[in-house]
Coordinates of C-alpha atoms in Angstrom, one line a residue:
X24 CA 3.6 -8.3 -31.6
X25 CA 5.4 -11.0 -29.7
X26 CA 6.6 -11.0 -26.1
X27 CA 10.2 -10.2 -26.9
X28 CA 9.1 -7.1 -28.9
X29 CA 7.0 -6.0 -26.0
X30 CA 9.9 -6.5 -23.6
X31 CA 12.1 -4.3 -25.7
X32 CA 9.6 -1.6 -25.7
X33 CA 8.7 -1.6 -22.1
X34 CA 12.0 -2.2 -20.4
X35 CA 13.4 -5.2 -18.4
X36 CA 11.0 -7.8 -17.1
X37 CA 12.2 -9.4 -13.9
X38 CA 13.0 -13.0 -14.2
X39 CA 13.2 -15.1 -11.0
X40 CA 13.5 -18.7 -10.0
X41 CA 9.9 -18.4 -9.0
X42 CA 8.9 -18.2 -12.6
X43 CA 11.2 -20.9 -13.7
X44 CA 9.9 -23.3 -11.1
X45 CA 6.3 -22.5 -11.7
X46 CA 6.5 -23.3 -15.4
X47 CA 6.0 -26.9 -14.4
X48 CA 2.7 -26.1 -12.7
X49 CA 0.0 -26.0 -15.3
X50 CA -2.5 -23.1 -14.8
X51 CA -0.1 -21.0 -12.7
X52 CA 2.5 -21.3 -15.4
X53 CA 0.1 -20.0 -17.9
X54 CA -0.8 -17.1 -15.7
X55 CA 2.9 -16.2 -15.3
X56 CA 3.5 -16.4 -19.1
X57 CA 0.6 -14.0 -19.5
X58 CA 1.9 -11.8 -16.7
X59 CA 5.2 -11.4 -18.5
X60 CA 3.3 -10.1 -21.6
X61 CA 1.2 -7.8 -19.5
X62 CA 4.3 -6.4 -17.8
X63 CA 5.4 -5.3 -21.3
X64 CA 2.2 -3.3 -21.5
X65 CA 0.3 -5.4 -24.0
X66 CA -2.9 -3.7 -25.1
X67 CA -6.3 -5.2 -24.1
X68 CA -9.6 -4.4 -25.6
X69 CA -11.6 -5.4 -22.5
X70 CA -10.9 -5.0 -18.8
X71 CA -7.4 -5.1 -17.2
X72 CA -6.0 -5.8 -13.8
X73 CA -2.7 -5.5 -11.9
X74 CA -2.0 -7.1 -8.5
X75 CA 1.0 -8.3 -6.6
X76 CA 0.1 -12.0 -7.1
X77 CA -0.5 -14.1 -10.2
X78 CA -3.3 -16.0 -8.5
X79 CA -5.0 -12.8 -7.4
X80 CA -4.8 -11.4 -10.9
X81 CA -6.1 -14.6 -12.4
X82 CA -9.1 -14.5 -10.0
X83 CA -9.8 -10.9 -11.0
X84 CA -9.7 -11.8 -14.7
X85 CA -12.0 -14.8 -14.0
X86 CA -14.6 -12.4 -12.5
X87 CA -14.4 -10.1 -15.5
X88 CA -14.9 -13.1 -17.8
X89 CA -17.9 -14.2 -15.8
X90 CA -19.5 -10.8 -16.5
X91 CA -18.4 -9.1 -13.3
X92 CA -17.2 -5.5 -13.1
X93 CA -14.2 -3.9 -11.7
X94 CA -15.4 -4.2 -8.1
X95 CA -16.1 -7.9 -8.4
X96 CA -12.6 -8.3 -9.8
X97 CA -10.9 -6.3 -7.1
X98 CA -12.7 -8.0 -4.3
X99 CA -11.9 -11.5 -5.7
X100 CA -8.3 -10.5 -6.0
X101 CA -8.3 -9.1 -2.4
X102 CA -9.6 -12.4 -1.0
X103 CA -7.1 -14.4 -2.9
X104 CA -4.3 -12.1 -1.8
X105 CA -5.3 -12.9 1.8
X106 CA -4.5 -16.5 1.1
X107 CA -1.3 -16.3 -1.1
X108 CA 0.2 -13.1 0.4
X109 CA -0.3 -13.3 4.2
X110 CA 2.8 -11.2 4.8
X111 CA 1.1 -8.3 3.0
X112 CA -2.7 -8.4 3.6
X113 CA -5.5 -10.6 4.8
X114 CA -8.8 -11.0 6.5
X115 CA -7.3 -9.7 9.7
X116 CA -6.2 -6.4 8.1
X117 CA -7.9 -3.4 6.5
X118 CA -7.6 -0.8 3.8
X119 CA -8.9 1.9 1.6
X120 CA -10.7 1.8 -1.8
X121 CA -11.8 4.3 -4.5
X122 CA -14.6 3.0 -6.8
X123 CA -15.5 4.8 -10.0
X124 CA -18.8 4.3 -11.8
X125 CA -18.3 5.1 -15.5
X126 CA -22.1 5.5 -16.2
X127 CA -22.8 8.1 -13.4
X128 CA -19.3 9.5 -13.3
X129 CA -19.3 9.2 -9.5
X130 CA -16.4 8.1 -7.4
X131 CA -17.0 6.6 -4.0
X132 CA -14.5 6.2 -1.2
X133 CA -14.6 3.4 1.4
X134 CA -12.4 3.5 4.5
X135 CA -12.3 0.0 6.0
X136 CA -9.2 0.7 8.0
X137 CA -8.7 -0.9 11.3
X138 CA -9.6 1.0 14.5
X139 CA -8.2 1.0 18.0
X140 CA -10.0 -1.4 20.5
X141 CA -12.3 0.2 23.1
X142 CA -9.7 -0.6 25.8
X143 CA -6.9 1.2 24.0
X144 CA -5.1 3.9 25.9
X145 CA -2.9 6.7 24.9
X146 CA 0.2 5.4 26.7
X147 CA -0.3 1.7 26.3
X148 CA 3.1 1.1 24.7
X149 CA 5.1 3.1 27.2
X150 CA 7.0 2.1 30.3
X151 CA 8.6 4.6 32.5
X152 CA 7.7 7.3 29.9
X153 CA 9.5 5.5 27.0
X154 CA 8.2 3.5 24.1
X155 CA 8.8 -0.3 24.6
X156 CA 10.4 -1.6 21.4
X157 CA 8.3 -4.2 19.5
X158 CA 5.2 -3.8 21.7
X159 CA 3.2 -2.1 19.0
X160 CA 4.5 -4.4 16.2
X161 CA 4.8 -7.9 17.6
X162 CA 2.1 -9.9 19.4
X163 CA -1.4 -9.6 20.6
X164 CA -1.3 -6.1 22.1
X165 CA -0.5 -4.7 18.6
X166 CA -3.8 -5.9 17.1
X167 CA -6.4 -3.3 16.0
X168 CA -10.0 -4.2 15.1
X169 CA -9.8 -5.6 11.5
X170 CA -11.9 -4.1 8.8
X171 CA -11.0 -6.1 5.6
X172 CA -13.9 -8.5 5.5
X173 CA -16.5 -5.8 6.2
X174 CA -14.9 -3.6 3.6
X175 CA -14.7 -6.2 0.8
X176 CA -18.2 -7.3 1.3
X177 CA -19.6 -3.8 1.5
X178 CA -17.9 -2.9 -1.8
X179 CA -19.3 -6.0 -3.3
X180 CA -22.8 -5.3 -2.1
X181 CA -22.8 -1.6 -3.1
X182 CA -20.9 -1.8 -6.5
X183 CA -20.5 -5.4 -7.6
X184 CA -22.6 -7.6 -9.9
X185 CA -21.7 -11.1 -8.8
X186 CA -22.7 -13.1 -5.7
X187 CA -20.3 -13.5 -2.8
X188 CA -20.1 -17.2 -3.3
X189 CA -18.8 -16.7 -6.9
X190 CA -16.3 -13.9 -5.9
X191 CA -14.9 -15.9 -2.9
X192 CA -14.6 -19.2 -4.8
X193 CA -11.0 -18.6 -6.1
X194 CA -9.8 -17.8 -2.6
X195 CA -11.5 -20.8 -1.0
X196 CA -9.9 -23.0 -3.7
X197 CA -6.5 -21.4 -3.2
X198 CA -6.6 -22.1 0.6
X199 CA -7.6 -25.7 0.1
X200 CA -5.0 -26.4 -2.6
X201 CA -2.2 -24.6 -0.7
X202 CA 0.1 -21.7 -1.0
X203 CA 3.2 -22.5 -3.1
X204 CA 6.1 -20.8 -1.2
X205 CA 7.8 -18.2 -3.5
X206 CA 11.2 -16.4 -2.9
X207 CA 9.2 -13.4 -1.6
X208 CA 7.3 -15.5 0.9
X209 CA 10.5 -17.1 2.1
X210 CA 12.3 -13.7 2.5
X211 CA 9.4 -12.2 4.4
X212 CA 9.1 -15.3 6.7
X213 CA 12.8 -15.2 7.4
X214 CA 12.5 -11.5 8.3
X215 CA 9.7 -12.2 10.8
X216 CA 10.8 -15.7 12.0
X217 CA 11.3 -14.7 15.6
X218 CA 7.9 -13.0 15.8
X219 CA 6.1 -15.9 14.0
X220 CA 7.8 -18.5 16.2
X221 CA 6.4 -17.0 19.3
X222 CA 2.8 -17.8 18.3
X223 CA 2.0 -21.5 18.2
X224 CA -0.8 -21.2 15.6
X225 CA 1.2 -18.9 13.3
X226 CA 4.2 -21.3 13.5
X227 CA 2.0 -24.2 12.6
X228 CA 0.4 -22.4 9.6
X229 CA 3.3 -20.5 8.1
X230 CA 6.5 -22.2 9.2
X231 CA 8.1 -25.7 9.1
X232 CA 10.5 -27.6 11.4
X233 CA 14.1 -27.8 10.4
X234 CA 16.5 -30.7 10.9
X235 CA 17.1 -29.6 14.5
X236 CA 13.3 -29.4 15.2
X237 CA 13.3 -25.6 15.2
X238 CA 10.8 -23.5 13.4
X239 CA 12.1 -22.2 10.1
X240 CA 10.9 -20.4 7.0
X241 CA 9.7 -23.0 4.5
X242 CA 11.8 -23.6 1.4
X243 CA 10.8 -22.3 -2.0
X244 CA 8.4 -24.7 -3.6
X245 CA 7.0 -26.0 -0.4
X246 CA 3.2 -26.1 -0.3
X247 CA 1.4 -24.6 2.7
X248 CA -2.2 -25.6 2.8
X249 CA -4.6 -23.6 4.9
X250 CA -7.8 -25.6 5.6
X251 CA -8.8 -23.5 8.6
X252 CA -8.7 -20.4 6.4
X253 CA -10.7 -22.2 3.7
X254 CA -13.4 -22.9 6.2
X255 CA -13.5 -19.3 7.4
X256 CA -13.7 -18.1 3.8
X257 CA -16.5 -20.5 3.1
X258 CA -18.5 -19.4 6.1
X259 CA -18.1 -15.7 5.0
X260 CA -19.2 -16.6 1.5
X261 CA -22.3 -18.2 3.0
X262 CA -23.0 -16.0 6.0
X263 CA -21.5 -12.6 5.0
X264 CA -19.7 -10.3 7.4
X265 CA -21.6 -11.6 10.4
X266 CA -19.7 -14.9 10.0
X267 CA -16.5 -13.1 10.7
X268 CA -17.6 -10.4 13.2
X269 CA -19.8 -12.6 15.3
X270 CA -20.1 -16.2 16.3
X271 CA -17.2 -18.8 16.4
X272 CA -14.7 -16.9 14.3
X273 CA -15.1 -13.7 16.3
X274 CA -14.9 -15.7 19.6
X275 CA -11.7 -17.4 18.4
X276 CA -10.1 -14.0 17.4
X277 CA -10.9 -12.4 20.7
X278 CA -9.9 -15.4 22.7
X279 CA -6.5 -15.8 20.9
X280 CA -5.7 -12.1 21.3
X281 CA -6.6 -11.9 24.9
X282 CA -4.7 -15.1 25.7
X283 CA -1.6 -13.3 24.3
X284 CA -2.1 -10.3 26.4
X285 CA -4.1 -8.2 23.9
X286 CA -7.2 -6.1 24.4
X287 CA -9.4 -6.8 21.4
X288 CA -12.8 -8.1 22.4
X289 CA -15.8 -9.7 20.7
X290 CA -17.7 -6.4 21.3
X291 CA -15.0 -4.6 19.4
X292 CA -15.6 -6.9 16.4
X293 CA -19.4 -6.9 16.7
X294 CA -19.5 -3.1 16.6
X295 CA -17.0 -2.5 13.8
X296 CA -18.2 -0.2 11.0
X297 CA -16.7 1.0 7.8
X298 CA -16.7 4.7 6.9
X299 CA -17.6 6.5 3.7
X300 CA -15.9 9.7 2.6
X301 CA -15.6 12.2 -0.2
X302 CA -12.5 11.7 -2.4
X303 CA -9.7 14.2 -2.1
X304 CA -9.5 16.1 -5.4
X305 CA -6.7 17.9 -7.2
X306 CA -5.5 18.6 -10.6
X307 CA -2.2 18.0 -12.4
X308 CA -1.4 19.5 -15.8
X309 CA -5.0 19.4 -16.8
X310 CA -5.8 16.0 -15.3
X311 CA -8.3 15.6 -12.5
X312 CA -7.0 13.5 -9.7
X313 CA -9.0 11.7 -7.0
X314 CA -7.3 10.1 -4.0
X315 CA -7.8 9.2 -0.4
X316 CA -8.6 11.8 2.2
X317 CA -7.6 11.5 5.9
X318 CA -7.2 9.2 7.8
X319 CA -4.9 8.7 4.8
X320 CA -2.0 11.1 4.9
X321 CA -0.8 9.7 1.6
X322 CA -3.5 11.4 -0.5
X323 CA -2.8 14.8 1.0
X324 CA 0.9 14.3 0.1
X325 CA 0.0 13.3 -3.5
X326 CA -2.1 16.4 -4.1
X327 CA 0.4 18.8 -2.3
X328 CA 3.5 17.6 -4.1
X329 CA 1.9 17.4 -7.6
X330 CA 0.4 20.8 -7.2
X331 CA 3.8 22.2 -6.0
X332 CA 5.6 20.7 -8.9
X333 CA 3.2 22.2 -11.4
X334 CA 3.6 25.6 -9.7
X335 CA 7.4 25.4 -9.7
X336 CA 7.7 23.9 -13.1
X337 CA 4.6 25.0 -15.1
X338 CA 6.3 24.0 -18.5
X339 CA 7.0 20.5 -17.3
X340 CA 9.6 18.5 -15.4
X341 CA 12.6 17.2 -17.4
X342 CA 13.2 13.6 -16.6
X343 CA 15.8 13.0 -13.9
X344 CA 16.9 16.7 -14.1
X345 CA 18.9 17.4 -10.9
X346 CA 17.3 20.9 -10.4
X347 CA 13.7 19.4 -10.7
X348 CA 14.6 16.6 -8.4
X349 CA 15.8 19.0 -5.8
X350 CA 12.5 20.9 -6.0
X351 CA 10.6 17.6 -5.8
X352 CA 12.5 16.5 -2.7
X353 CA 11.9 19.8 -1.0
X354 CA 8.2 19.7 -1.8
X355 CA 8.0 16.2 -0.4
X356 CA 9.9 17.2 2.8
X357 CA 7.3 19.9 3.4
X358 CA 4.4 17.6 2.8
X359 CA 5.6 15.3 5.4
X360 CA 6.1 18.1 7.9
X361 CA 2.4 19.0 7.3
X362 CA 1.6 15.3 8.0
X363 CA 3.4 15.4 11.3
X364 CA 1.8 18.7 12.4
X365 CA -1.8 18.3 11.3
X366 CA -3.0 14.9 10.2
X367 CA -5.0 12.3 12.1
X368 CA -8.4 10.6 12.1
X369 CA -10.8 13.5 11.2
X370 CA -13.5 12.0 13.5
X371 CA -11.2 12.8 16.4
X372 CA -9.1 15.8 15.4
X373 CA -9.8 19.0 13.4
X374 CA -7.8 18.4 10.2
X375 CA -7.5 21.6 8.1
X376 CA -7.8 19.6 4.9
X377 CA -9.1 22.3 2.6
X378 CA -6.3 24.6 3.6
X379 CA -3.6 22.0 3.3
X380 CA -4.4 21.1 -0.3
X381 CA -5.3 24.7 -1.4
X382 CA -3.2 26.2 -4.1
X383 CA -2.5 29.1 -1.8
X384 CA -1.0 27.0 1.0
X385 CA 0.9 24.9 -1.5
X386 CA 2.3 28.1 -3.1
X387 CA 3.5 29.1 0.4
X388 CA 5.3 25.8 0.8
X389 CA 6.8 26.0 -2.7
X390 CA 7.8 29.6 -2.3
X391 CA 9.8 28.8 0.8
X392 CA 12.0 26.3 -1.2
X393 CA 15.5 27.5 -1.8
X394 CA 16.4 26.4 -5.4
X395 CA 20.1 26.4 -4.5
X396 CA 20.2 24.4 -1.3
X397 CA 18.4 21.8 0.8
X398 CA 16.4 23.0 3.8
X399 CA 17.3 21.2 7.1
X400 CA 14.2 19.4 8.3
X401 CA 14.6 20.6 11.8
X402 CA 14.3 24.2 10.7
X403 CA 10.8 23.5 9.3
X404 CA 9.5 22.1 12.6
X405 CA 11.6 23.2 15.4
X406 CA 12.0 20.3 17.9
X407 CA 11.4 22.6 20.9
X408 CA 8.1 23.8 19.4
X409 CA 6.9 20.2 19.3
X410 CA 4.0 18.9 17.2
X411 CA 0.8 20.2 18.7
X412 CA 1.8 19.1 22.2
X413 CA 4.5 16.6 21.4
X414 CA 8.2 16.7 21.6
X415 CA 10.4 15.9 18.7
X416 CA 14.1 15.0 18.9
X417 CA 16.9 16.8 17.1
X418 CA 18.2 13.5 15.9
X419 CA 16.6 12.1 12.7
X420 CA 16.0 8.8 14.4
X421 CA 18.2 5.9 15.5
X422 CA 15.8 3.6 13.6
X423 CA 16.9 2.4 10.2
X424 CA 13.7 2.1 8.1
X425 CA 13.7 -0.8 5.7
X426 CA 11.4 -0.1 2.8
X427 CA 11.0 -3.7 1.7
X428 CA 9.6 -4.7 5.1
X429 CA 6.7 -2.4 4.7
X430 CA 3.9 -4.8 3.9
X431 CA 0.8 -3.8 2.1
X432 CA -0.7 -4.7 -1.3
X433 CA -2.5 -2.8 -4.0
X434 CA -5.0 -3.8 -6.6
X435 CA -5.9 -1.8 -9.7
X436 CA -8.7 -2.6 -12.1
X437 CA -10.4 -0.9 -15.0
X438 CA -13.1 -3.0 -16.7
X439 CA -14.4 -2.9 -20.3
X440 CA -17.0 -0.3 -19.4
X441 CA -14.5 2.1 -17.8
X442 CA -15.5 1.3 -14.2
X443 CA -12.4 1.5 -12.0
X444 CA -11.2 0.4 -8.6
X445 CA -8.0 1.4 -6.8
X446 CA -7.7 -0.5 -3.5
X447 CA -4.9 -0.7 -1.1
X448 CA -5.0 -3.2 1.8
X449 CA -2.6 -4.2 4.6
X450 CA -1.8 -6.0 7.8
X451 CA 0.9 -3.4 8.4
X452 CA 4.2 -5.0 9.2
X453 CA 5.3 -8.3 7.6
X454 CA 2.9 -11.0 8.7
X455 CA 1.1 -8.4 10.8
X456 CA 1.2 -9.1 14.6
X457 CA 2.3 -12.7 13.9
X458 CA -0.8 -13.8 15.8
X459 CA -3.2 -16.3 14.1
X460 CA -6.6 -16.8 15.7
X461 CA -6.7 -20.5 16.6
X462 CA -8.8 -22.7 14.3
X463 CA -9.6 -19.9 11.9
X464 CA -6.5 -19.4 9.8
X465 CA -6.9 -15.6 10.2
X466 CA -3.6 -13.7 10.6
X467 CA -4.2 -10.5 12.6
X468 CA -2.7 -7.1 11.9
X469 CA -0.3 -5.0 14.0
X470 CA -2.0 -1.7 12.9
X471 CA -1.6 -0.1 16.3
X472 CA 1.9 0.8 15.3
X473 CA 0.5 3.3 12.8
X474 CA -0.5 5.5 15.8
X475 CA 2.0 7.7 17.5
X476 CA 2.8 5.4 20.4
X477 CA 4.4 8.5 21.8
X478 CA 3.9 11.7 19.8
X479 CA 7.2 12.6 18.1
X480 CA 8.7 9.1 18.3
X481 CA 9.2 7.2 15.0
X482 CA 7.1 4.2 14.2
X483 CA 8.4 1.0 12.5
X484 CA 8.7 2.9 9.2
X485 CA 10.6 5.8 10.7
X486 CA 7.6 8.1 10.4
X487 CA 7.1 10.8 13.0
X488 CA 3.6 11.9 13.8
X489 CA 2.3 14.1 16.5
X490 CA -0.7 14.7 18.8
X491 CA -3.4 14.4 16.1
X492 CA -2.3 10.7 15.7
X493 CA -2.2 9.8 19.4
X494 CA -3.9 6.6 20.4
X495 CA -7.6 6.7 21.4
X496 CA -10.4 4.1 21.6
X497 CA -12.2 3.7 18.3
X498 CA -9.8 5.9 16.5
X499 CA -8.4 5.1 13.0
X500 CA -4.6 5.3 12.8
X501 CA -3.0 7.5 10.2
X502 CA -2.0 5.8 7.0
X503 CA 0.3 6.3 4.0
X504 CA -1.9 4.3 1.7
X505 CA -2.7 6.3 -1.4
X506 CA -5.1 4.5 -3.9
X507 CA -5.4 7.1 -6.7
X508 CA -7.4 7.7 -9.9
X509 CA -6.2 10.0 -12.7
X510 CA -8.7 11.1 -15.3
X511 CA -8.3 11.9 -19.0
X512 CA -7.5 15.5 -19.7
X513 CA -10.4 16.0 -22.1
X514 CA -12.9 14.0 -20.0
X515 CA -12.8 14.5 -16.3
X516 CA -15.3 11.6 -15.8
X517 CA -13.1 9.0 -17.6
X518 CA -10.4 7.2 -15.6
X519 CA -7.1 7.2 -17.4
X520 CA -4.9 5.7 -14.7
X521 CA -5.6 3.6 -11.6
X522 CA -2.5 3.3 -9.4
X523 CA -1.3 2.5 -5.9
X524 CA 1.5 0.8 -4.1
X525 CA 2.7 -0.7 -0.8
X526 CA 5.7 0.7 0.9
X527 CA 4.7 2.3 4.2
X528 CA 6.0 5.9 4.3
X529 CA 7.2 5.6 0.6
X530 CA 3.7 4.9 -0.7
X531 CA 2.8 8.5 -1.6
X532 CA 6.1 9.2 -3.3
X533 CA 5.8 6.0 -5.3
X534 CA 2.4 7.0 -6.5
X535 CA 3.5 10.6 -7.3
X536 CA 6.4 9.3 -9.4
X537 CA 4.3 6.8 -11.4
X538 CA 1.8 9.6 -12.2
X539 CA 4.6 12.0 -13.2
X540 CA 6.2 9.3 -15.4
X541 CA 2.9 8.9 -17.3
X542 CA 1.8 12.5 -17.4
X543 CA 5.1 14.4 -17.6
X544 CA 7.2 12.0 -19.5
X545 CA 4.6 10.1 -21.6
X546 CA 5.9 6.7 -20.4
X547 CA 4.3 3.4 -21.2
X548 CA 2.7 2.3 -18.0
X549 CA 5.1 -0.7 -17.6
X550 CA 8.0 1.6 -17.8
X551 CA 6.3 4.1 -15.4
X552 CA 6.1 1.5 -12.6
X553 CA 9.6 0.2 -13.4
X554 CA 11.6 3.4 -13.0
X555 CA 13.9 4.0 -10.0
X556 CA 12.5 6.0 -7.1
X557 CA 13.5 8.9 -4.9
X558 CA 12.0 9.5 -1.5
X559 CA 12.1 11.9 1.5
X560 CA 9.9 11.9 4.5
X561 CA 11.1 14.9 6.7
X562 CA 12.7 12.6 9.3
X563 CA 15.2 11.1 9.0
X564 CA 16.6 14.0 7.1
X565 CA 17.9 12.1 4.1
X566 CA 17.0 11.4 0.5
X567 CA 16.4 7.7 -0.2
X568 CA 17.4 6.6 -3.7
X569 CA 16.9 3.0 -4.8
X570 CA 20.0 1.4 -6.3
X571 CA 18.9 2.0 -9.9
X572 CA 17.3 5.3 -9.2
X573 CA 19.8 8.0 -10.2
X574 CA 23.0 8.3 -12.1
X575 CA 26.2 9.2 -10.1
X576 CA 26.3 12.7 -11.6
X577 CA 22.7 13.4 -10.5
X578 CA 23.5 12.1 -7.0
X579 CA 26.5 14.4 -6.8
X580 CA 24.4 17.4 -7.9
X581 CA 21.9 16.7 -5.1
X582 CA 24.7 16.3 -2.5
X583 CA 26.2 19.5 -3.7
X584 CA 22.9 21.2 -2.7
X585 CA 23.3 19.8 0.8
X586 CA 21.1 16.7 0.6
X587 CA 22.2 13.7 2.5
X588 CA 21.7 10.9 0.0
X589 CA 21.3 7.2 1.1
X590 CA 21.1 4.4 -1.4
X591 CA 18.7 1.7 -0.3
X592 CA 17.3 -1.5 -1.8
X593 CA 14.6 -0.9 -4.3
X594 CA 11.2 -0.5 -2.7
X595 CA 7.5 -0.5 -3.4
X596 CA 5.2 -2.6 -5.6
X597 CA 3.3 -0.3 -7.8
X598 CA 0.2 -1.8 -9.6
X599 CA -1.3 0.3 -12.3
X600 CA -3.8 0.1 -15.1
X601 CA -3.8 2.7 -17.9
X602 CA -6.8 3.4 -20.3
X603 CA -5.6 5.2 -23.4
X604 CA -7.9 8.2 -23.9
X605 CA -7.5 8.1 -27.6
X606 CA -7.9 4.4 -28.5
X607 CA -9.8 3.1 -25.4
X608 CA -7.3 0.2 -25.1
X609 CA -6.1 -0.7 -21.7
X610 CA -2.6 -1.5 -20.5
X611 CA -1.8 -3.1 -17.1
X612 CA 1.5 -3.2 -15.3
X613 CA 2.7 -5.0 -12.2
X614 CA 5.9 -3.7 -10.7
X615 CA 8.8 -5.9 -11.9
X616 CA 10.5 -5.5 -8.5
X617 CA 8.2 -8.3 -7.2
X618 CA 6.2 -11.3 -8.2
X619 CA 2.9 -9.8 -9.4
X620 CA 0.9 -10.2 -12.6
X621 CA -0.8 -7.8 -15.0
X622 CA -3.6 -9.3 -17.0
X623 CA -6.5 -8.3 -19.2
X624 CA -9.3 -9.3 -21.6
X625 CA -8.6 -9.6 -25.3

């Protein structure tokens, strides 16, 4: 089967100037050619991987070819992503991972999300009782204690087969050779230009001077070498997590943050610890589903909405049926109300998790849906009642969320033995805090914005959370990240689908829709990640539809039910690997909205 035949079967494959330019560049050109095949869901007999970057996918495939397993591949991809996609993730960020062991049938969860520094205070982003715009997203005060390095290395130690020096080698090489600026990089740098320009080190690393001597986003094709980051990666490969959380690197991070008015200290870094957890479990049409528990709010939404849709439509969900879409939107609306009312770091607040995902509670939510008309969000959580001590506004929000600026990345891997990893990592906003620790190349997160800077006030993604997500020292901010594993119907120990996505508040709905596309509609995995998307998040009270998401008649049917529909630019970057329960063949798909690559072993 040739590439053109695959493309006809799996739908359109995005062509960009990035691909055209890279064809001249040897190995990377070969990776991109392979990626176009994988996006058409080519079958693989061995392991398969999907990531947002060709170089990261190539590194993952290299680990599989060296005898590594899914964890080795995922960690290698994550370290490379830190080099080639600094606007999405990096050593200064954090994330979540689900790791499935095919032999034992066990699935482990690792939470290596960032935590609030010890000096953090509840009202640190307020002045005269009001949130100061930008304070929790730009600059040193927005930096939380990073967990990525600790998380990646702990995953490798607990579940991998290869040595750290082998797994980190592709990332070190990528940093030394340089990052080739893609259209995505340029777009992201332009969007954060003012923020990056305020930090001398970030400007030096990620920007260039224009003809007038001003900092500017580098042109497509420009090579940005990162020797400082290469040295930091090499020290981690040799010295482990201690090389990052203690010694010169830790000192540079703390010094740079404090010089910019931040509160992160060397003690914060030295005392950082990852957290294990039990996967959140649900079922959908006979398939076992495992996803992230709190402090992920995304996993709760995934289980709630899928459970609700099965209860409301036990015989199945017709594709793009207006009545079914109405029910989906109303289920999502209610899931995000639960998020605002109840969810936070379970180490700090009592999250009624078992009740929230119970069939009975979901039945109550689903039973309250009016099949004929939309429910106003304000009626589900009265503003004057507040959110466990907070005050919500009647207005949806004056903020205009921009889905494509939500910057996270996801890695999905299933190896030849059936071991699987779904891992989502982030620095939060584009280029994180825009602060680079001097001499290290480490770009730091702005994860403090995922807390409720003031309960009831929207964050950068338009999300409203309440008292359970208020800032506290050592606390993990609530997250939408939803790495998820779906198991075969006839074997609840065998992973059928590994999936996840970036997209801030839209992450759970992206994951839900990919799962539904595969399970309900039997889509090829490439088609499943390519389909248009629909999103609601309680506030603002509107349905987001990407520009290719719905036909005009369907939009009109939703509006007739009282939904306020807003067309927005396409969002998300779903990365998925599917293992066919019947043939054992694997298919990988990287969202054609972006520049990723889906590869596998023949």
